[in-house]
Coordinates of C-alpha atoms in Angstrom, one line a residue:
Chain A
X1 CA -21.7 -1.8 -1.5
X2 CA -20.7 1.9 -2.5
X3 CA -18.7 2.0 -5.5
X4 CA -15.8 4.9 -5.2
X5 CA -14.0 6.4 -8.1
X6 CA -11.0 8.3 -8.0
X7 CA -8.3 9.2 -10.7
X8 CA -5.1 10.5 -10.9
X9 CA -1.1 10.3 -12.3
X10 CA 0.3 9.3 -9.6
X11 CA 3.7 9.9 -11.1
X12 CA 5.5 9.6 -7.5
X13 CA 4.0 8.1 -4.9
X14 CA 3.8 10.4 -2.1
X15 CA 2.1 10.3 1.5
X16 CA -0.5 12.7 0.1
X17 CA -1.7 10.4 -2.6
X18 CA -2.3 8.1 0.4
X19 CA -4.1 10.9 2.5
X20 CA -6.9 11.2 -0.8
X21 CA -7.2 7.9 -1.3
X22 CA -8.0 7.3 2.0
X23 CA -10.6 10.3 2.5
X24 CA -12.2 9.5 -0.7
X25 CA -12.8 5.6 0.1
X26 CA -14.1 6.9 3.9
X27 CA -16.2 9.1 2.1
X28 CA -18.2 5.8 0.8
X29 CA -18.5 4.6 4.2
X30 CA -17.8 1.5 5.8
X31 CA -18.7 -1.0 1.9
X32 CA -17.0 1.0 -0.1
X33 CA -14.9 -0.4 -3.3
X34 CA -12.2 2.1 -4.0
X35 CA -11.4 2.2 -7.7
X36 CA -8.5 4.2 -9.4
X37 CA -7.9 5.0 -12.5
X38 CA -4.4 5.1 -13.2
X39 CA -3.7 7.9 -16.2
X40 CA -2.2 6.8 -19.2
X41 CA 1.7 7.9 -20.7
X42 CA 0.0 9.2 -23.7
X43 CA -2.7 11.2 -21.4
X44 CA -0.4 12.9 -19.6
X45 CA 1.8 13.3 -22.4
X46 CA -1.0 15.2 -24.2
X47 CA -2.1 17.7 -20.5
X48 CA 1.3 18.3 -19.4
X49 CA 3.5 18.2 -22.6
X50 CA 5.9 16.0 -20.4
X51 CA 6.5 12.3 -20.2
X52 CA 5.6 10.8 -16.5
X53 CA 8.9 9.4 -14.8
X54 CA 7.3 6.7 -14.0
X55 CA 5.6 4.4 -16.9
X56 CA 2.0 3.7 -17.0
X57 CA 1.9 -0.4 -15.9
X58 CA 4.6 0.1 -12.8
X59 CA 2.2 3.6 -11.7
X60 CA -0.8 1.1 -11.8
X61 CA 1.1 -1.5 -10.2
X62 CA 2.0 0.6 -7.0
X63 CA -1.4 2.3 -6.5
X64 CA -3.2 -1.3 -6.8
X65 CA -1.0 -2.3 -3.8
X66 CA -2.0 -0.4 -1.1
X67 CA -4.3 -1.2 1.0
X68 CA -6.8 1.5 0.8
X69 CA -7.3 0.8 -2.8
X70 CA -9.3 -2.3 -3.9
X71 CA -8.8 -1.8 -7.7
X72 CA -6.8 0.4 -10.2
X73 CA -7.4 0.3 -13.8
X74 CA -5.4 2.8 -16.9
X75 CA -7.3 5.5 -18.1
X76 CA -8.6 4.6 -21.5
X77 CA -6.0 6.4 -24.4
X78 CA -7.9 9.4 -25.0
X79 CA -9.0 10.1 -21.5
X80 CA -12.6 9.1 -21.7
X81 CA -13.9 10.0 -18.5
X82 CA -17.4 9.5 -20.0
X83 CA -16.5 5.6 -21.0
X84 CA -14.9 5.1 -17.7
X85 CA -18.0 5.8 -16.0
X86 CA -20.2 3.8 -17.6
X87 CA -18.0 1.2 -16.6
X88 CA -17.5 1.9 -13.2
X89 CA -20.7 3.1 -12.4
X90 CA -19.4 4.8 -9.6
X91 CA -21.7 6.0 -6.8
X92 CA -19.7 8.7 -6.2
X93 CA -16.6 10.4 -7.7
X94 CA -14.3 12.0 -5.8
X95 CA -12.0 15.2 -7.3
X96 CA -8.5 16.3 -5.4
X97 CA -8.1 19.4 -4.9
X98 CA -5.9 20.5 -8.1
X99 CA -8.4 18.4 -10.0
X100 CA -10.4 21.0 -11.4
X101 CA -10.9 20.1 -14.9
X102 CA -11.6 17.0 -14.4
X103 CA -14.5 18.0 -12.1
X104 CA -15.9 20.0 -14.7
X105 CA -15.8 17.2 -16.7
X106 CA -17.8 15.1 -14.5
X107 CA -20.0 17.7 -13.8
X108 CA -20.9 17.9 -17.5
X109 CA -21.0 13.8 -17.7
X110 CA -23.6 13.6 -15.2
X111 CA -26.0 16.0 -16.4
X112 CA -25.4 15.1 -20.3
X113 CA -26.2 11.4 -18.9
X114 CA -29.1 12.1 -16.3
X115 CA -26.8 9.7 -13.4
X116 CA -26.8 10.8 -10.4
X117 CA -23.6 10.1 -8.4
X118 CA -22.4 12.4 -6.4
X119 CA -19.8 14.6 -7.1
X120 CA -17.1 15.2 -3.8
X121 CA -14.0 17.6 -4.1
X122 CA -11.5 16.8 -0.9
X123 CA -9.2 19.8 0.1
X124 CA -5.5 19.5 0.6
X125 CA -4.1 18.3 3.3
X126 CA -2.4 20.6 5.2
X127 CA 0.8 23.1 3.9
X128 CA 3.1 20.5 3.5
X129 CA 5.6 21.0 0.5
X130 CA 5.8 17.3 -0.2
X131 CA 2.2 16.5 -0.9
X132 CA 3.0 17.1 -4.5
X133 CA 5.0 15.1 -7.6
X134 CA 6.0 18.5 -8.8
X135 CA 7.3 20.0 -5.8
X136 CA 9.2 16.8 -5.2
X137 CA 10.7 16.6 -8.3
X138 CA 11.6 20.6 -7.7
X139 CA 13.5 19.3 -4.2
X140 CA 15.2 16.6 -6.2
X141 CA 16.8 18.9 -9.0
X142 CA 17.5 21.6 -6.7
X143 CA 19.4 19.2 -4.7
X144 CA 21.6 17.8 -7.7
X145 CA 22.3 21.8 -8.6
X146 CA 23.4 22.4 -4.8
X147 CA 26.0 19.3 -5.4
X148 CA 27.2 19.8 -8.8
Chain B
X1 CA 3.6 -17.5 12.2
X2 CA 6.9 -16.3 10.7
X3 CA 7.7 -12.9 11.3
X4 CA 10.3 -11.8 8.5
X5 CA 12.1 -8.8 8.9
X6 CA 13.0 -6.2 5.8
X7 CA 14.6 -3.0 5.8
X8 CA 15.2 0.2 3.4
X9 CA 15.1 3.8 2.9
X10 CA 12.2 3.9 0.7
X11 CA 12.8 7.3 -0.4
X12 CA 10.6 7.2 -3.5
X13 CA 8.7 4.4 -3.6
X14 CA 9.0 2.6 -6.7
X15 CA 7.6 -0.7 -8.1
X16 CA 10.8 -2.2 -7.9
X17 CA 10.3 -2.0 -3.5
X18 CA 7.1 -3.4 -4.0
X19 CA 8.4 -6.4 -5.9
X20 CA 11.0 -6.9 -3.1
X21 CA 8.8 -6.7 -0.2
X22 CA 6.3 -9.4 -1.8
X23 CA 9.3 -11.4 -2.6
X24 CA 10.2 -10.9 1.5
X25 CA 6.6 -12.0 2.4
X26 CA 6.2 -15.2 0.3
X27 CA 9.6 -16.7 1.4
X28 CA 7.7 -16.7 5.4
X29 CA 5.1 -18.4 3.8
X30 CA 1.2 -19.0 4.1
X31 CA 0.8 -17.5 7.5
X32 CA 3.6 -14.5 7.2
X33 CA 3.7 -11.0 9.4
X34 CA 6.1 -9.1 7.2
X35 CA 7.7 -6.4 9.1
X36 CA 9.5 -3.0 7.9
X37 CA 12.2 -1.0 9.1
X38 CA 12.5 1.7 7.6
X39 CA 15.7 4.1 7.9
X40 CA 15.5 7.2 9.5
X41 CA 16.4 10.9 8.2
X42 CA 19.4 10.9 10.6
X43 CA 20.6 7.3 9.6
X44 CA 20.4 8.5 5.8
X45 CA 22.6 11.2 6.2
X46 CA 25.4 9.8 7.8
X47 CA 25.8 6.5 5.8
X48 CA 25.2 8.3 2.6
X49 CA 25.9 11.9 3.1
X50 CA 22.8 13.7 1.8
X51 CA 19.1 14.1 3.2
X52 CA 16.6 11.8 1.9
X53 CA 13.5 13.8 0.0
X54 CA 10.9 12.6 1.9
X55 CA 11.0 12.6 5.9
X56 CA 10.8 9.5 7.6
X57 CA 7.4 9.9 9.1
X58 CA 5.9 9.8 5.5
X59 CA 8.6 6.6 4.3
X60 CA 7.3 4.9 7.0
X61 CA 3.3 6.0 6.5
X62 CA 3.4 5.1 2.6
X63 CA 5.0 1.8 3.5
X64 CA 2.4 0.7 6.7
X65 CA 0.0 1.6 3.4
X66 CA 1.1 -1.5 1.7
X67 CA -1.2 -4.1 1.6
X68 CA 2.1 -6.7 1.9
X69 CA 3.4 -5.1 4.6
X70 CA 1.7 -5.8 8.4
X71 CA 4.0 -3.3 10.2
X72 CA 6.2 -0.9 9.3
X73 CA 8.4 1.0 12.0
X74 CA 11.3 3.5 11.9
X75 CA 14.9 2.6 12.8
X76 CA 16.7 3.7 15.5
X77 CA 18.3 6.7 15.4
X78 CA 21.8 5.2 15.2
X79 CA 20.4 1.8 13.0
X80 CA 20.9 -0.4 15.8
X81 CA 19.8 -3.3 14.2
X82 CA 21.1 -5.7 17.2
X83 CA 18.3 -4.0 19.7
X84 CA 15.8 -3.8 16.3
X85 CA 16.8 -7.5 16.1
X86 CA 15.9 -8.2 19.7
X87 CA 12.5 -6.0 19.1
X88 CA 11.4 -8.2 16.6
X89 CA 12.7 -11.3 16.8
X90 CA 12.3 -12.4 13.1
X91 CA 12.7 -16.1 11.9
X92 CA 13.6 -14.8 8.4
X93 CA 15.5 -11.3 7.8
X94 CA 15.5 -10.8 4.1
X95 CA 18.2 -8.6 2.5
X96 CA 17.7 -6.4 -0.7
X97 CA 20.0 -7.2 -3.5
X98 CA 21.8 -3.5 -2.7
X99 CA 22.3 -4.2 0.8
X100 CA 25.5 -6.0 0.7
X101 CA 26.7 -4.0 3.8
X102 CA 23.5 -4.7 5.8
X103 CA 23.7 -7.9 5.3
X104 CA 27.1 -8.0 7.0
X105 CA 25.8 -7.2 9.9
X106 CA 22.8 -9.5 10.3
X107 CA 24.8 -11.9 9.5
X108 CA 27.3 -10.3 12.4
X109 CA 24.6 -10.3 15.0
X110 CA 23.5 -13.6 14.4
X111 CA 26.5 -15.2 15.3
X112 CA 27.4 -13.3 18.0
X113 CA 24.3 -13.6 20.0
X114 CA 23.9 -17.4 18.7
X115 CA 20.3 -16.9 17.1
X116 CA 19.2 -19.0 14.4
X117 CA 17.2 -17.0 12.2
X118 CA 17.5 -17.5 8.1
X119 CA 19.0 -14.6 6.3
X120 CA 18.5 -14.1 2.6
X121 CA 19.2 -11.9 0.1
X122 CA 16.5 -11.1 -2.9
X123 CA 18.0 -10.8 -6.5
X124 CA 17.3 -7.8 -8.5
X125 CA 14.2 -7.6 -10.1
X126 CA 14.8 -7.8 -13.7
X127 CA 17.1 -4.6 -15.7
X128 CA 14.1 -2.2 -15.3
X129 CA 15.8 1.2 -14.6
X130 CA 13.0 2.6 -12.6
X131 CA 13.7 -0.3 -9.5
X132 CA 15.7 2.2 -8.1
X133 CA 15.4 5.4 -6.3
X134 CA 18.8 7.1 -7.4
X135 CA 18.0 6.5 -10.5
X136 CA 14.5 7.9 -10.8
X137 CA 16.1 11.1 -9.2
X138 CA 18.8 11.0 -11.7
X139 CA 15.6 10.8 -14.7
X140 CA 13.9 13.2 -13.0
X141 CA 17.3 16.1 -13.1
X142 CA 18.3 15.2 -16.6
X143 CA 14.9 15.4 -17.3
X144 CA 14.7 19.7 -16.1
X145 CA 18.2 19.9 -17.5
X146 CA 16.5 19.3 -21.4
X147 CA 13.8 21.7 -20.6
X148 CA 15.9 24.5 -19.0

């Protein structure tokens, strides 16, 4: 069994989220578990300086009922990628692609720790304007400007 | 096996559909193959006069993603739900607690083509204010208009 970690907001469920999930739990092969973490209000809060539409249990709620994903847990309050590892014990963690940081962070877990998952970026999927929260919620305010 | 039928838009997918389409799949019972239509672009403009955000392809792809859900296929074009009645041929057609107007027409087809399958309508899930798509939008806009 190959354990699979991925994290993410997840503010509005889109078919892109689906698309990463998916790539990162074939990435583990054909036993993989897929675990999420689901990002806290207060963590996103504190990155974006904005509140997430969407609050924290209901975000959990959806991602742990697809079928890709075989478990999604809430960040921890302050983010603590390094406590979430140690209790995951992932074999490998995969990154989006406008996950950056959080690679970094991993990076610097892994070596400051001595584990040795693996560390996988995916690329995005294709050009399409919808495979983003933020360029959704651009579509949706634009549209209520058009009508009003 | 039961095969019961549900329908919707599924514009943004929020917890709120979720809780709906596990309610539709527990009333079939043990052995259920749950069944989505979901509406298509077309369909949503004309009944209520403005594009949905997300095309239909990726409605219908996040909702086949579901673990509750077996299959989920688009409409027809003009939301002929006599011929998707025929298609199907479910022994339960569960209505959402919104979908007064569908409803009438299940329960129109039914008794003009003398089938006896169950229709029932779901209650609304609690007085959360995110089980609902307009008014997540309508979050999201107010939500741009403080910041702007």
């Amino acid at each position: 069994m190959t354990t699979v970690l991925a994290a993410g907001v997840f503010d509005l469920l889109h078919y892109g989220h689906i698309r990463y999930l998916e790539e990162a739990k074939k990435i583990g092969g054909l036993k993989t578990r897929l675990v999420v973490i689901v990002a806290r209000d207060e963590t996103v809060r504190r990155l974006k300086g904005i509140d997430p539409i969407i609050p924290e249990d209901q975000r959990r709620a959806v991602i742990e009922a697809l079928k890709v994903v075989d478990e999604a847990l809430l960040g921890f309050e302050d983010m603590d990628l390094d406590r979430v590892i140690q209790q995951i014990k992932p074999d490998i963690v995969v990154v989006g692609h406008d996950q950056d940081t959080i690679g970094a962070q991993v990076e610097k877990i892994k070596k400051a720790r001595e584990l040795d998952f693996r560390i996988i970026q995916i690329s995005q999927f294709g050009e399409d304007d919808l495979n983003s929260s933020s360029k959704i919620k651009r579509r949706i305010v634009e549209g209520a400007r058009t009508r009003s």
